[in-house]
Short mmCIF file of C-alpha atoms in Angstrom, two decimals:
data_model
loop_
_atom_site.label_atom_id
_atom_site.label_comp_id
_atom_site.label_asym_id
_atom_site.label_seq_id
_atom_site.Cartn_x
_atom_site.Cartn_y
_atom_site.Cartn_z
CA MET G 692 -38.00 -21.23 5.01
CA ARG G 693 -37.37 -18.36 1.82
CA ARG G 694 -37.07 -16.04 4.87
CA ALA G 695 -34.18 -18.32 6.64
CA HIS G 696 -32.54 -18.51 3.15
CA ASP G 697 -32.58 -14.81 2.24
CA ALA G 698 -31.06 -14.34 5.99
CA VAL G 699 -28.10 -16.79 5.18
CA SER G 700 -27.60 -15.46 1.55
CA ALA G 701 -27.25 -11.47 3.49
CA ARG G 702 -25.18 -13.06 6.04
CA ALA G 703 -22.87 -14.69 3.20
CA ARG G 704 -22.89 -11.11 1.46
CA ILE G 705 -21.80 -9.35 4.32
CA GLU G 706 -19.13 -11.95 5.13
CA ALA G 707 -17.68 -11.78 1.63
CA THR G 708 -18.12 -7.78 1.61
CA ALA G 709 -16.02 -7.56 4.95
CA ILE G 710 -13.56 -9.92 3.93
CA GLY G 711 -12.82 -8.90 0.68
CA LEU G 712 -12.43 -5.81 2.25
CA ALA G 713 -9.80 -6.70 4.50
CA LEU G 714 -8.03 -8.56 1.73
CA ALA G 715 -7.87 -5.50 -0.57
CA LEU G 716 -6.40 -2.89 2.46
CA PHE G 717 -4.41 -5.78 3.31
CA MET G 718 -2.42 -5.99 -0.40
CA LEU G 719 -2.70 -2.30 -0.55
CA GLY G 720 -0.41 -2.20 3.07
CA VAL G 721 1.85 -5.13 1.38
CA SER G 722 2.18 -2.95 -1.85
CA VAL G 723 3.39 -0.05 0.45
CA LEU G 724 5.54 -1.83 2.50
CA LEU G 725 7.19 -3.55 -0.60
CA LEU G 726 8.07 0.06 -1.75
CA THR G 727 10.13 0.47 1.02
CA PHE G 728 12.82 -1.99 0.02
CA PRO G 729 16.45 -0.23 -0.41
CA GLY G 730 16.77 -1.59 -3.80
CA VAL G 731 13.42 0.50 -4.81
CA THR G 732 14.50 3.93 -3.48
CA GLY G 733 17.92 3.48 -4.74
CA THR G 734 16.69 2.82 -8.17
CA LEU G 735 14.24 5.69 -8.48
CA VAL G 736 17.12 8.25 -6.51
CA ARG G 737 19.12 7.41 -9.72
CA ALA G 738 16.74 7.16 -12.22
CA PHE G 739 15.17 10.76 -11.39
CA GLY G 740 18.77 12.58 -10.89
CA SER G 741 18.63 13.60 -7.27
CA ALA G 742 22.13 14.19 -7.26
CA GLY G 743 22.23 16.84 -10.03
CA ARG G 744 19.14 18.28 -8.24
CA SER G 745 20.54 18.59 -5.40
CA GLY G 746 24.50 19.79 -6.45
CA LEU G 747 25.61 16.77 -4.41
CA ALA G 748 28.36 13.77 -5.63
CA GLU G 749 26.24 10.80 -6.45
CA GLU G 750 27.15 8.70 -3.65
CA THR G 751 26.49 11.32 -1.02
CA ALA G 752 22.51 12.10 -2.52
CA ALA G 753 22.28 8.06 -2.86
CA ARG G 754 23.20 7.71 0.97
CA LEU G 755 21.35 10.97 1.99
CA ALA G 756 18.06 9.09 0.03
CA GLN G 757 18.69 5.70 1.70
CA ASP G 758 19.24 7.58 5.32
CA VAL G 759 15.54 9.30 5.19
CA ARG G 760 14.12 5.98 3.81
CA THR G 761 15.89 3.91 6.82
CA TYR G 762 14.61 6.82 9.05
CA VAL G 763 11.01 6.54 8.11
CA ALA G 764 10.77 2.74 7.39
CA ASP G 765 13.01 1.02 9.58
CA GLY G 766 13.53 0.44 13.21
CA THR G 767 16.80 2.87 13.60
CA ARG G 768 17.00 6.38 13.07
CA PRO G 769 20.36 7.91 11.44
CA GLN G 770 20.62 11.24 11.75
CA LEU G 771 20.22 13.48 9.37
CA PRO G 772 22.53 16.29 9.23
CA ALA G 773 21.57 20.20 9.00
CA THR G 774 24.45 20.61 6.60
CA VAL G 775 25.48 18.86 3.60
CA ASP G 776 28.94 19.73 1.95
CA GLY G 777 28.40 23.14 3.17
CA ARG G 778 24.83 23.53 1.87
CA PRO G 779 21.37 23.53 4.15
CA GLY G 780 20.74 19.69 4.64
CA PHE G 781 18.05 18.82 6.52
CA THR G 782 15.69 21.23 8.34
CA PRO G 783 13.96 20.96 11.73
CA ARG G 784 10.51 21.42 9.66
CA ALA G 785 11.90 18.71 7.51
CA VAL G 786 12.59 16.30 10.04
CA ALA G 787 9.34 16.86 11.94
CA HIS G 788 7.78 15.80 8.63
CA LEU G 789 9.57 12.74 8.36
CA ASP G 790 8.76 11.96 12.07
CA ASP G 791 4.96 11.99 10.53
CA VAL G 792 5.71 9.80 7.48
CA ARG G 793 7.55 7.48 10.11
CA ALA G 794 4.38 7.17 12.03
CA VAL G 795 2.34 6.80 9.08
CA PHE G 796 4.73 4.05 8.10
CA SER G 797 4.15 2.72 11.68
CA GLY G 798 0.73 2.47 11.35
CA THR G 799 0.49 0.71 8.07
CA ARG G 800 3.08 -2.03 9.28
CA LEU G 801 1.02 -2.62 12.48
CA ALA G 802 -2.45 -2.32 10.24
CA THR G 803 -1.22 -5.08 7.88
CA THR G 804 0.08 -7.24 10.54
CA GLY G 805 -3.54 -7.19 12.31
CA LEU G 806 -5.14 -7.84 8.79
CA ALA G 807 -2.88 -10.82 8.00
CA ALA G 808 -3.57 -12.64 11.35
CA LEU G 809 -7.31 -11.64 11.34
CA LEU G 810 -7.28 -12.99 7.65
CA THR G 811 -5.34 -16.08 8.44
CA ALA G 812 -7.77 -17.04 11.44
CA TRP G 813 -10.37 -16.65 8.93
CA LEU G 814 -8.87 -19.05 6.46
CA MET G 815 -8.07 -21.65 8.65
CA MET G 816 -11.37 -21.66 10.04
CA ARG G 817 -13.04 -21.96 6.53
CA LEU G 818 -10.78 -24.27 5.02
CA SER G 819 -11.22 -26.51 8.37
CA ARG G 820 -14.41 -26.91 7.30
CA ARG G 821 -13.63 -27.22 3.72
CA SER G 822 -15.83 -24.24 3.05
CA TYR G 823 -14.41 -23.11 -0.21
CA ARG G 824 -17.31 -20.88 -1.54
CA PRO G 825 -17.16 -17.93 1.15
CA ILE G 826 -13.18 -17.61 0.54
CA ALA G 827 -13.79 -17.53 -3.34
CA ALA G 828 -16.73 -15.03 -2.67
CA ALA G 829 -14.70 -12.59 -0.35
CA SER G 830 -11.36 -13.12 -2.78
CA LYS G 831 -13.27 -12.23 -5.72
CA THR G 832 -14.73 -9.63 -3.87
CA GLY G 833 -11.12 -8.24 -2.64
CA ALA G 834 -10.39 -8.25 -6.19
CA PHE G 835 -13.00 -6.14 -7.75
CA MET G 836 -12.84 -3.61 -5.40
CA LEU G 837 -9.13 -3.10 -6.03
CA PHE G 838 -9.73 -3.33 -10.00
CA THR G 839 -12.44 -0.80 -9.34
CA ALA G 840 -10.64 1.45 -7.10
CA LEU G 841 -7.05 1.67 -8.75
CA PRO G 842 -8.20 2.83 -12.38
CA LEU G 843 -10.44 5.61 -10.75
CA ALA G 844 -6.84 6.38 -8.76
CA ALA G 845 -5.25 6.23 -11.98
CA VAL G 846 -7.41 8.98 -13.85
CA ALA G 847 -7.30 11.13 -11.13
CA ALA G 848 -3.62 11.29 -11.34
CA VAL G 849 -3.65 11.61 -14.97
CA LEU G 850 -6.21 14.07 -14.93
CA ASP G 851 -4.35 16.47 -11.91
CA PHE G 852 -1.46 14.45 -9.90
CA ASP G 853 -0.99 17.37 -7.88
CA VAL G 854 -4.63 17.69 -6.55
CA LEU G 855 -4.36 13.83 -6.16
CA PHE G 856 -1.10 14.43 -4.03
CA ALA G 857 -2.20 17.44 -1.88
CA TRP G 858 -5.65 14.89 -1.00
CA PHE G 859 -3.27 12.08 -0.35
CA HIS G 860 -1.45 14.04 2.35
CA ALA G 861 -4.10 15.73 3.63
CA LEU G 862 -5.54 12.40 5.13
CA PHE G 863 -2.48 11.69 6.82
CA PHE G 864 -0.54 15.14 7.64
CA GLU G 865 -1.65 18.76 9.61
CA GLY G 866 -2.15 21.53 7.50
CA ASP G 867 0.85 22.41 5.15
CA THR G 868 3.29 20.61 7.16
CA TRP G 869 4.29 18.43 4.14
CA LEU G 870 4.70 21.43 1.76
CA PHE G 871 8.49 23.00 0.83
CA PRO G 872 10.42 24.46 -1.17
CA ALA G 873 11.58 23.86 -4.05
CA ASP G 874 15.49 24.40 -3.00
CA GLU G 875 14.60 22.27 0.10
CA LEU G 876 17.27 19.20 0.01
CA LEU G 877 14.29 16.53 0.92
CA ILE G 878 12.47 17.53 -2.43
CA GLN G 879 15.43 17.45 -4.26
CA LEU G 880 16.16 14.22 -3.37
CA PHE G 881 12.83 12.98 -4.08
CA PRO G 882 11.14 14.96 -6.71
CA GLU G 883 7.61 14.74 -7.98
CA PRO G 884 8.37 11.95 -10.59
CA PHE G 885 10.18 9.93 -7.80
CA TRP G 886 6.60 9.96 -6.24
CA VAL G 887 4.41 10.18 -9.69
CA THR G 888 6.87 6.35 -10.83
CA ALA G 889 6.52 5.36 -6.70
CA GLY G 890 2.79 5.98 -6.89
CA ALA G 891 2.51 3.86 -10.39
CA LEU G 892 4.40 1.11 -8.99
CA TRP G 893 2.31 0.73 -5.83
CA ALA G 894 -0.77 0.48 -8.23
CA ALA G 895 0.77 -2.24 -10.08
CA LEU G 896 1.67 -4.17 -7.26
CA ALA G 897 -1.75 -4.06 -5.63
CA PHE G 898 -3.15 -4.45 -8.85
CA LEU G 899 -0.87 -7.87 -8.95
CA GLY G 900 -2.55 -8.47 -5.91
CA GLY G 901 -5.84 -7.78 -7.01
CA THR G 902 -4.98 -10.64 -10.06
CA GLY G 903 -3.87 -12.85 -7.81
CA LEU G 904 -6.91 -12.57 -5.57
CA TYR G 905 -9.20 -13.27 -8.54
CA ALA G 906 -7.52 -16.26 -9.62
CA ALA G 907 -7.98 -17.70 -6.41
CA SER G 908 -11.26 -16.89 -6.21
CA ARG G 909 -11.37 -19.04 -9.37
CA ALA G 910 -9.71 -22.23 -8.45
CA LEU G 911 -11.82 -22.03 -4.88
CA ALA G 912 -15.15 -22.01 -6.79
CA ARG G 913 -13.67 -24.90 -9.06
CA GLU G 914 -12.80 -26.73 -6.13
CA ASP G 915 -16.40 -26.07 -4.17
CA THR G 916 -18.29 -27.21 -7.39
CA LYS G 917 -16.09 -30.53 -7.06
CA ALA G 918 -16.76 -30.91 -3.68
CA THR G 919 -20.47 -30.47 -4.21
CA ARG G 920 -20.46 -32.83 -6.61
CA ARG G 921 -18.47 -35.62 -5.36
CA PRO G 922 -20.58 -38.44 -3.74
CA CYS G 923 -20.88 -39.04 -0.15
CA ALA G 924 -18.75 -42.59 0.93
#
């Protein structure tokens, strides 16, 4: 009897860990995709003076930044000009890097959609059985995964953002294909403060997702307790 109980407990822990990880990754993916909204790009580009850095008119800089956002995050690929107002625009190397970024966003969208389908199927199965405890356990596990990983990433960013930035890029891009000189238009439109703030927003959104998971776990745990105490008809 004890062995059977231990086996059930082990399966429950494995389920909570696997689904919790899927929930944490889903929240990270959703947070990334939320940052690709046009309003986010426009606000950050204006806030960090991309027009002044590039020497372009503010409307031109804003339009080019949105074209880059559309190129990497949406279904269309606007033409990125090689020259802009008499100055160098998007070089072939820059466009090649944006193609790589587009592939990363496409993969993120596909993975997030797949996780959404998987989690929905699992959730419907558990709810159909009124199995609230596994949902609560998985939600709590996913929340604590985010609550652990995000502060560690924040500490790493504060200690040395450049090292974290380089490590992050090394995960997705080959060699030095993501490195550009300071006078490259792509760098002037999206300077380091842009990425620091975008990273902070990503972490904040993911943390909010983790908070939602933790709140859901508490509510589901209470519901499970009520169901357990409810007398049979």
